[in-house]
Amino acid sequence: MSTQPKSFADRVMSAVGGWLMSHMELVFRIARNLAPILVVSFKGRKFALVTRFDDVAEVLTHPNVFDVIYAPKLNLLMDGGNIFLGMRDTPDSTRDRSSMRLAAPRAEALTRIRPEVEAMAEAAMAKAAPAGKVDLAMELTQDLTTRFFSGYFGTPADDVTAFSDQARLLFQFMFADMANDPVFEEKVRPVAAAMRARVEKCIADRKGARGQHDDVLERCLELQDIGTPGMDDDGIRNNMIGFIVGGLPQPPMIIPQLFDVLLDRPAELAGAQAAARADDDDLVSRYVFEALRYYPLTPGLFRDCSADYEIAGGTMRARIIPAGTRVMAATRSAMFDGRRVASPTKFRLDRPDYTYMNFGWGMHQCFGLYMNQQMIPAICKAVLKRPGLRRAAGPEGKLRLEGIFAMNLTVEFDPS
Ligand code: HEM
């Protein structure tokens, strides 16, 4: 976080930003209807806000026109390296994404992640049961997911809190430090070096203990054994850092956020609880991801337009996005666009999969999608099963954010 005093202009922008965040749906609705492809200039740079479902999808499915913006920051984190998140649609990005899919197969989400996370979540809730309260952010989700991923990835954490704090700081640098604050960058450099050293040690330790683990790291080394391009030690290190920084900080953000939505909707909360108690996993998932639609991880994803491009070609709203424009593809807005999403302001459980952009869209859609589809509802289900579930009294029962991060939302339930 920056320690520099903010200028008046920065303070005005931050106040405007705060107002926009708290009136997001109103702002997006106006934009979708009046200026669906809004291009503005600010401080000599062009910015575009794209808010309709079709246009957001168009931006995110043209990865070689609308470049991801992450490569420079990944370079810093990875000492000059990059991973597929920071690449265009190139042979290297396909190669690495495919190698990592072999190391973390989709099917394992159901066969391994679901049962392990469900058991861990049940155990955590049983521990909280005598007190009848639990903080959904740090106490439950951060602790559980850090422990789970440490085992599944093969990158053990001697200190769960320190490991997840490191990952959160690097996540903030990657995804929230849009102004590239130089003071913050200085704070990040040693943490990035420590993360590299941590993962390098995991690789070295594992090379002395091969064949005894069944996890992502072991499978990466098996790919290295057979000479898979991109799977040298640096490649494995970089992809593992990508998993850690992409994987650890986000479940503790979205679970409190989606509960913040459910706890304000008694009928939906009761329905989700009934589904959890009936072990109806499909229905629990529908409640969970519909609630997340209202309060997703981010209002949108940023891209840099690399060539003049006409978006929404052939329609009345067609517009050229000039090369060099920074574009926000507003996924939160797209999920509320009534042109593609039926009765968008209604909480519905019958929406088709393609409604949901909670985990991105197109080539860069979250690699952890299948993990998330099992892990997030499994954790929520263990909470939802508790009778008398409600917000804790006082400030603890309100979602507390630090910047983009959910730090606390305590719920109470009938003790047992
Ligand atoms: C549970 C909460 C999670 C959320 C909300 C989330 C969200 C996202 C989003 C929105 C993107 C797209 C970024 C963009 O297009 O600019 C993404 C990409 C990615 N995520 Fe996740 N993610 C989550 C969990 C995970 C986990 C558990 C992993 C661990 C493997 C992971 C690894 C990645 C990677 C490697 C990418 C890059 C994909 C690519 O470029 O092909 N994420 N995630």
PDB file of C-alpha atoms in Angstrom, residues 6 9-24 27-28 299 328:
ATOM      1  CA  LYS A   6      -2.431  11.794  -1.960  1.00  0.00           C
ATOM      2  CA  ALA A   9      -6.870  15.203  -7.738  1.00  0.00           C
ATOM      3  CA  ASP A  10      -6.108  11.707  -6.408  1.00  0.00           C
ATOM      4  CA  ARG A  11      -8.462  12.251  -3.493  1.00  0.00           C
ATOM      5  CA  VAL A  12     -11.216  13.443  -5.839  1.00  0.00           C
ATOM      6  CA  MET A  13     -10.655  10.419  -8.116  1.00  0.00           C
ATOM      7  CA  SER A  14     -10.705   8.083  -5.146  1.00  0.00           C
ATOM      8  CA  ALA A  15     -13.973   9.642  -3.872  1.00  0.00           C
ATOM      9  CA  VAL A  16     -15.475   9.334  -7.352  1.00  0.00           C
ATOM     10  CA  GLY A  17     -14.232   5.731  -7.524  1.00  0.00           C
ATOM     11  CA  GLY A  18     -15.808   4.978  -4.136  1.00  0.00           C
ATOM     12  CA  TRP A  19     -19.142   6.440  -5.219  1.00  0.00           C
ATOM     13  CA  LEU A  20     -19.033   4.462  -8.484  1.00  0.00           C
ATOM     14  CA  MET A  21     -18.351   1.233  -6.584  1.00  0.00           C
ATOM     15  CA  SER A  22     -21.283   1.743  -4.234  1.00  0.00           C
ATOM     16  CA  HIS A  23     -23.633   2.634  -7.101  1.00  0.00           C
ATOM     17  CA  MET A  24     -22.194   0.110  -9.536  1.00  0.00           C
ATOM     18  CA  VAL A  27     -23.833   3.312 -13.266  1.00  0.00           C
ATOM     19  CA  PHE A  28     -23.574   0.181 -15.405  1.00  0.00           C
ATOM     20  CA  PRO A 299     -16.522  -5.348 -11.726  1.00  0.00           C
ATOM     21  CA  MET A 328     -12.405  -2.353 -19.075  1.00  0.00           C
TER      22      MET A 328
END
